[in-house]
Coordinates of C-alpha atoms and ligand atoms in Angstrom, one line a residue:
Chain F
M1 CA -25.2 -26.4 107.2
R2 CA -21.5 -26.5 107.3
V3 CA -19.5 -24.5 104.7
V4 CA -15.7 -25.1 104.4
F5 CA -13.3 -22.9 102.6
R6 CA -9.6 -23.4 102.8
D7 CA -8.8 -23.3 106.6
K8 CA -12.1 -21.5 107.4
S9 CA -15.6 -22.9 108.1
W10 CA -19.0 -21.6 108.9
E11 CA -22.2 -23.1 110.4
L12 CA -25.3 -21.6 108.9
E13 CA -29.0 -22.0 110.0
G14 CA -31.8 -23.3 107.9
K15 CA -32.3 -23.9 104.2
M16 CA -31.0 -21.5 101.5
T17 CA -29.8 -21.4 97.9
V18 CA -26.1 -21.6 97.0
K19 CA -26.3 -18.0 96.0
K20 CA -27.6 -16.9 99.4
M21 CA -25.1 -19.0 101.2
L22 CA -22.2 -17.3 99.3
E23 CA -23.7 -13.9 100.3
Q24 CA -23.8 -14.9 103.9
V25 CA -20.2 -16.1 104.1
G26 CA -19.1 -13.1 102.0
V27 CA -17.4 -14.9 99.2
I28 CA -17.5 -13.5 95.6
P29 CA -19.4 -16.2 93.6
V30 CA -17.1 -16.1 90.5
T31 CA -14.0 -16.9 92.7
V32 CA -15.2 -20.3 93.8
L33 CA -16.8 -23.5 92.8
V34 CA -19.3 -25.0 95.2
V35 CA -19.1 -28.7 95.8
R36 CA -21.4 -31.1 97.7
N37 CA -20.5 -34.8 97.9
G38 CA -17.9 -34.3 95.1
K39 CA -20.5 -32.7 92.8
L40 CA -20.6 -29.2 91.5
L41 CA -23.6 -27.1 92.3
T42 CA -25.2 -24.2 90.4
E43 CA -26.3 -21.0 92.3
D44 CA -30.0 -21.9 92.4
V45 CA -29.5 -25.2 94.2
L46 CA -31.3 -25.3 97.6
L47 CA -29.1 -26.4 100.4
E48 CA -30.5 -28.4 103.3
P49 CA -29.6 -27.8 107.0
D50 CA -27.6 -31.0 107.3
D51 CA -25.6 -30.4 104.1
E52 CA -21.8 -30.0 104.1
V53 CA -20.5 -27.9 101.2
K54 CA -16.9 -27.1 100.2
L55 CA -15.9 -24.0 98.4
H56 CA -13.1 -24.6 95.9
A57 CA -10.9 -21.6 95.2
V58 CA -10.6 -21.1 91.4
I59 CA -7.8 -18.7 91.2
S60 CA -4.1 -19.5 91.5
G61 CA -1.2 -17.2 91.5
G62 CA 0.5 -18.2 88.2
Chain N
M1 CA -31.5 -25.6 86.8
K2 CA -31.6 -27.9 83.8
C3 CA -28.8 -28.4 81.3
N4 CA -29.3 -26.3 78.1
K5 CA -28.6 -29.4 76.0
C6 CA -30.5 -32.2 77.8
A7 CA -32.9 -33.0 80.6
Q8 CA -30.1 -33.6 83.2
R9 CA -29.4 -31.2 86.1
A10 CA -26.9 -28.5 85.2
V11 CA -23.7 -28.5 87.3
F12 CA -22.0 -25.4 85.9
T13 CA -23.2 -22.0 84.6
M14 CA -21.2 -19.7 82.4
R15 CA -23.0 -16.4 82.7
H16 CA -20.8 -14.8 80.0
Y17 CA -22.2 -17.3 77.5
K18 CA -25.6 -17.6 79.1
L19 CA -25.0 -21.4 79.2
S20 CA -25.7 -24.0 81.9
L21 CA -24.6 -27.5 81.3
C22 CA -24.6 -31.0 82.9
E23 CA -21.4 -32.9 83.6
T24 CA -21.4 -34.7 80.3
H25 CA -22.2 -31.7 78.2
Y26 CA -19.7 -29.5 80.0
M27 CA -16.9 -31.9 79.4
E28 CA -17.8 -32.0 75.7
W29 CA -18.2 -28.3 75.5
F30 CA -14.8 -27.5 77.2
V31 CA -12.9 -29.9 74.9
S32 CA -14.5 -28.5 71.7
H33 CA -14.2 -24.9 72.8
T34 CA -10.4 -25.4 73.3
G35 CA -10.3 -27.0 69.9
Q36 CA -12.0 -23.9 68.5
T37 CA -9.4 -21.6 70.1
I38 CA -6.7 -23.7 68.5
Q39 CA -8.3 -23.3 65.1
K40 CA -9.1 -19.7 65.5
Y41 CA -5.6 -18.6 66.4
H42 CA -3.8 -21.2 64.3
L43 CA -2.1 -22.6 67.3
L44 CA -1.4 -26.2 66.4
R45 CA -1.4 -28.4 63.3
P46 CA -2.5 -32.0 63.6
D47 CA 0.8 -33.6 62.7
E48 CA 3.0 -31.5 65.0
R49 CA 5.0 -32.8 67.9
V50 CA 3.9 -30.9 70.9
L51 CA 5.7 -30.3 74.2
I52 CA 3.6 -29.1 77.1
A53 CA 5.1 -27.4 80.2
V54 CA 3.4 -29.0 83.2
S55 CA 3.5 -27.8 86.8
G56 CA 1.1 -30.3 88.4
G57 CA -1.5 -27.6 88.7
K58 CA -5.0 -27.7 87.2
D59 CA -4.3 -25.6 84.1
S60 CA -1.4 -27.6 82.6
L61 CA -2.9 -31.0 83.6
S62 CA -6.3 -30.2 82.2
L63 CA -4.9 -28.8 79.0
W64 CA -2.7 -31.9 78.6
D65 CA -5.8 -34.1 79.0
V66 CA -7.8 -32.0 76.5
L67 CA -5.1 -32.0 73.9
I68 CA -4.8 -35.8 74.2
R69 CA -8.6 -36.0 73.7
L70 CA -8.3 -33.8 70.7
G71 CA -5.9 -36.3 69.2
Y72 CA -2.6 -34.4 69.5
A73 CA 0.7 -36.2 70.4
V74 CA 1.8 -34.4 73.5
D75 CA 4.8 -35.0 75.7
G76 CA 5.3 -33.2 79.0
L77 CA 8.1 -31.1 80.5
Y78 CA 8.4 -30.7 84.3
I79 CA 11.0 -28.3 85.7
D80 CA 11.8 -29.3 89.3
L81 CA 12.8 -26.0 91.0
G82 CA 13.4 -27.7 94.3
I83 CA 10.8 -25.6 96.2
D84 CA 9.8 -26.9 99.5
G85 CA 7.7 -24.3 101.4
G86 CA 7.3 -26.7 104.4
F87 CA 5.2 -29.2 102.5
G88 CA 7.4 -30.4 99.6
Y89 CA 5.8 -28.2 97.0
S90 CA 8.0 -29.4 94.1
A91 CA 7.9 -33.1 95.1
L92 CA 4.2 -33.0 95.5
S93 CA 3.7 -31.4 92.1
H94 CA 5.9 -34.1 90.5
Q95 CA 3.8 -36.8 92.2
K96 CA 0.6 -35.3 90.7
I97 CA 2.1 -35.4 87.2
D98 CA 3.3 -39.0 87.6
A99 CA -0.3 -39.9 88.7
F100 CA -1.7 -38.2 85.6
M101 CA 0.8 -40.0 83.4
A102 CA 0.0 -43.4 84.8
G103 CA -3.3 -43.0 82.9
H104 CA -1.6 -42.0 79.7
P105 CA 1.2 -44.5 78.9
E106 CA 1.6 -43.1 75.4
T107 CA 3.1 -39.9 76.7
R108 CA 6.6 -39.1 77.8
L109 CA 7.8 -36.8 80.5
H110 CA 11.0 -34.8 80.4
V111 CA 12.2 -33.7 83.8
V112 CA 14.7 -31.0 84.4
D113 CA 16.0 -31.1 88.0
L114 CA 17.5 -27.7 88.5
A115 CA 19.7 -28.8 91.4
A116 CA 21.1 -31.9 89.6
E117 CA 21.5 -30.0 86.3
Y118 CA 22.9 -26.7 87.5
G119 CA 23.9 -27.3 91.1
A120 CA 21.3 -25.2 92.9
T121 CA 17.6 -25.1 93.6
L122 CA 15.6 -22.0 92.8
P123 CA 15.5 -20.9 96.5
Q124 CA 19.2 -21.5 96.8
I125 CA 20.1 -19.5 93.7
A126 CA 17.6 -16.7 94.6
G127 CA 19.2 -16.4 98.0
R128 CA 22.5 -15.5 96.3
K129 CA 21.2 -12.9 94.0
R130 CA 20.2 -9.4 94.9
R131 CA 17.2 -9.4 92.6
G132 CA 16.0 -12.9 93.8
R133 CA 16.2 -12.3 97.5
E134 CA 12.8 -10.7 97.9
K135 CA 10.9 -12.8 95.5
P136 CA 12.4 -15.5 93.2
C137 CA 9.6 -15.1 90.6
A138 CA 11.6 -13.1 88.1
L139 CA 14.4 -15.6 88.2
C140 CA 11.9 -18.4 88.1
G141 CA 10.3 -17.1 84.9
L142 CA 13.7 -16.6 83.3
I143 CA 14.8 -20.2 84.2
K144 CA 11.5 -21.7 83.0
R145 CA 11.6 -19.9 79.6
H146 CA 15.2 -21.0 79.0
E147 CA 14.7 -24.6 79.9
M148 CA 11.5 -25.0 78.0
N149 CA 13.1 -23.7 74.9
R150 CA 16.2 -25.9 75.5
I151 CA 14.3 -29.1 75.8
A152 CA 12.0 -28.3 72.9
Q153 CA 15.0 -27.7 70.6
A154 CA 17.0 -30.6 71.9
F155 CA 14.2 -33.1 71.3
G156 CA 12.9 -31.6 68.1
Y157 CA 9.4 -30.5 69.3
D158 CA 7.6 -28.3 66.8
V159 CA 5.8 -26.3 69.4
L160 CA 5.7 -25.5 73.1
V161 CA 2.4 -25.3 74.9
T162 CA 1.7 -23.6 78.2
G163 CA -1.4 -23.7 80.4
H164 CA -2.0 -19.9 80.7
N165 CA -5.7 -19.3 81.0
L166 CA -7.9 -16.2 80.4
D167 CA -7.5 -14.9 83.9
D168 CA -3.7 -15.1 83.6
E169 CA -3.7 -13.3 80.3
A170 CA -6.2 -10.6 81.5
A171 CA -4.2 -10.0 84.7
V172 CA -1.0 -9.6 82.7
L173 CA -2.7 -7.3 80.2
F174 CA -4.2 -5.3 83.1
S175 CA -0.8 -4.8 84.6
N176 CA 0.8 -3.9 81.4
V177 CA -1.8 -1.3 80.6
L178 CA -1.6 0.2 84.1
H179 CA 2.1 0.7 83.5
W180 CA 1.9 1.3 79.8
H181 CA 4.5 -1.4 79.1
T182 CA 3.9 -0.9 75.3
G183 CA 6.6 -3.4 74.3
Y184 CA 5.1 -6.2 76.5
I185 CA 1.6 -5.3 75.3
A186 CA 2.7 -5.6 71.7
R187 CA 4.1 -9.1 72.3
Q188 CA 1.2 -10.5 74.4
A189 CA -0.6 -13.0 72.1
P190 CA -2.0 -16.6 72.0
V191 CA 1.0 -17.5 69.8
L192 CA 4.6 -16.4 69.8
E193 CA 6.0 -17.3 66.4
E194 CA 9.2 -19.2 66.0
R195 CA 12.4 -17.4 65.5
T196 CA 15.8 -18.8 64.8
G197 CA 16.7 -20.9 67.9
L198 CA 13.3 -20.2 69.6
A199 CA 10.5 -22.6 69.5
R200 CA 6.9 -21.4 68.7
K201 CA 4.9 -21.0 71.9
V202 CA 1.2 -21.2 72.2
K203 CA -1.6 -20.8 74.8
P204 CA -4.6 -22.9 73.9
L205 CA -6.4 -21.9 77.2
C206 CA -6.2 -18.2 76.5
R207 CA -9.9 -17.9 76.1
A208 CA -10.8 -20.2 79.0
Y209 CA -11.8 -18.7 82.3
E210 CA -9.8 -20.0 85.2
R211 CA -13.1 -21.0 86.7
E212 CA -13.9 -23.1 83.6
V213 CA -10.6 -24.9 83.8
A214 CA -11.1 -25.6 87.5
A215 CA -14.6 -27.0 86.8
Y216 CA -13.2 -29.2 84.0
A217 CA -10.5 -30.6 86.3
L218 CA -13.0 -31.2 89.1
I219 CA -15.6 -33.0 87.0
R220 CA -12.9 -34.9 85.0
G221 CA -11.4 -36.0 88.3
I222 CA -7.9 -34.7 87.6
D223 CA -5.9 -34.9 90.7
Y224 CA -3.8 -31.7 90.7
I225 CA -1.8 -29.7 93.2
Y226 CA -4.3 -27.4 95.0
E227 CA -1.6 -25.8 97.2
E228 CA 0.1 -22.7 95.8
C229 CA 3.8 -22.2 95.3
P230 CA 4.9 -20.7 98.7
Y231 CA 6.3 -17.6 96.9
V232 CA 3.0 -16.6 95.3
E233 CA 1.7 -15.0 98.5
G234 CA 1.0 -11.3 98.0
S235 CA 1.8 -11.4 94.3
R236 CA 0.7 -8.6 92.0
T237 CA -0.9 -11.1 89.6
L238 CA -3.2 -12.3 92.4
M239 CA -4.1 -8.8 93.3
Y240 CA -5.1 -8.0 89.7
K241 CA -7.0 -11.2 89.4
G242 CA -9.0 -10.3 92.5
M243 CA -9.8 -6.9 91.0
L244 CA -10.9 -8.3 87.7
D245 CA -13.1 -10.8 89.5
Q246 CA -14.9 -8.0 91.2
L247 CA -15.5 -6.4 87.8
E248 CA -16.6 -9.8 86.4
E249 CA -19.1 -10.3 89.2
E250 CA -20.7 -7.0 88.4
A251 CA -20.7 -7.5 84.6
A252 CA -20.3 -11.1 83.3
G253 CA -18.0 -11.3 80.4
T254 CA -15.7 -8.4 81.4
K255 CA -12.5 -10.4 81.4
L256 CA -13.2 -12.2 78.1
Q257 CA -14.1 -8.9 76.4
F258 CA -11.1 -7.1 77.8
Y259 CA -8.8 -9.8 76.3
V260 CA -10.5 -10.5 73.1
T261 CA -11.1 -6.9 72.1
F262 CA -7.4 -6.3 72.8
L263 CA -6.5 -9.1 70.3
H264 CA -8.7 -7.4 67.7
A265 CA -7.1 -4.0 68.3
K266 CA -3.7 -5.6 68.0
K267 CA -4.7 -7.3 64.7
D268 CA -5.8 -3.9 63.5
G269 CA -2.3 -2.6 64.1
F270 CA -2.7 -0.6 67.3
F271 CA 0.5 -1.9 68.8
R272 CA 3.8 -2.3 67.0
D273 CA 6.2 -5.0 68.1
E274 CA 9.6 -3.3 68.3
E275 CA 11.2 -6.4 69.7
A276 CA 10.6 -8.3 66.4
L277 CA 13.0 -5.8 64.8
V278 CA 15.7 -6.3 67.3
E279 CA 18.7 -8.4 66.2
L280 CA 19.2 -11.6 68.3
H281 CA 22.5 -13.4 68.4
P282 CA 23.4 -16.8 69.9
C283 CA 24.5 -16.8 73.6
D284 CA 28.2 -17.6 73.7
T285 CA 27.6 -20.2 76.4
C286 CA 24.4 -22.1 75.6
G287 CA 23.7 -20.9 72.0
Q288 CA 20.1 -19.7 72.7
P289 CA 19.2 -16.4 71.0
T290 CA 19.7 -13.3 73.2
I291 CA 19.8 -9.6 72.9
A292 CA 22.5 -9.3 75.6
P293 CA 26.1 -9.2 74.4
G294 CA 28.0 -12.3 75.4
S295 CA 26.1 -14.7 77.5
C296 CA 22.3 -14.8 77.9
A297 CA 20.6 -13.8 81.2
F298 CA 20.1 -17.5 82.0
C299 CA 23.8 -18.4 81.7
R300 CA 24.8 -15.3 83.7
I301 CA 22.7 -16.5 86.6
W302 CA 25.2 -19.4 87.2
K303 CA 28.3 -17.4 86.4
E304 CA 27.9 -14.2 88.5
P305 CA 29.9 -14.1 91.6
E306 CA 27.9 -14.8 94.8
R307 CA 27.2 -11.9 97.1
Ligands
LIG401 S1 5.1 -18.2 92.4 FE1 7.1 -17.4 91.6 S2 8.6 -18.9 92.3 FE2 6.6 -19.9 92.5 S3 6.4 -21.0 90.6 FE3 5.4 -19.0 90.3 S4 7.0 -17.7 89.4 FE4 8.0 -19.5 90.3
LIG402 ZN1 -26.6 -32.1 79.3
LIG403 ZN1 22.9 -18.9 77.5

């Protein structure tokens, strides 16, 4: 699957949960929203190998 | 994972409330939770004329949307600082606000164009000042505060609303505690009461996690400016937010508890607001209340000789 975050992206092998995916790319879960096809995903959702997910940064500088 | 209120798939989990909700129920929850914050801290009364400071970002646009849904009459104020950053930051922010307003013809937007009004953009004026050269943020804060108050007074708004969320408030509190800025700590609150010449200021999102606001904006389809102001890079606030996020990841609810227990301690009289006792007098240039003798800090920005 392909994971996109700002100007970075990763290619990950196989199926895994959102939680596992965040662990693999090393992003702290509370700092992002995970979006697939414009829809928000909870941490337990199982991602398929051909999924493309976007990480949406939550924090702004303010 | 199922929604805690219906059979639909949950899209968002709030570990700190042990609550997972579907799109519909999350939208409902967020609006009513903001309404509860407004009640709890006596922020707004139903008949008041409200002015919201909007930046084009997710917090101010989401809050505007929520306040309208709660039935308040809310107009917007956009302060065009003339920041470019290589991608037209200010212009793009303004576009996002116009797009939002197109869906809300009942609202009105006040625009203060700094360059047109005072002859210089924020980057220009910052370049001339010793204290603005490194980072214009202190000047920016000063300008925004002054102009928000000026427009609120000039057009007779009862109350000024800003989109500060829980993460903003927790980061400020964290910083103030680290440095024991007791005066600032005493004044940090969801509502700053009105004083002669100063409009009341309120923060209805003070109990809303930044993550909750972002989820609301995303589900609601609010098109906001995702890019940051170019000057935010390396800011202390961002650093503190990052640290608080690490704590939050370890123990859900940390940020909320940090802020809410602070408000309780304050209510119990742990911090005394010295500033409330300080005499203010009108600035001899603009008339806004100030502690400085003569002109207020804002008016001095435009008067000081260039160096
Ligand atoms: S980052 Fe600094 S300059 Fe940019 S909007 Fe915020 S306070 Fe103003
Ligand atoms: Zn539901
Ligand atoms: Zn003045």
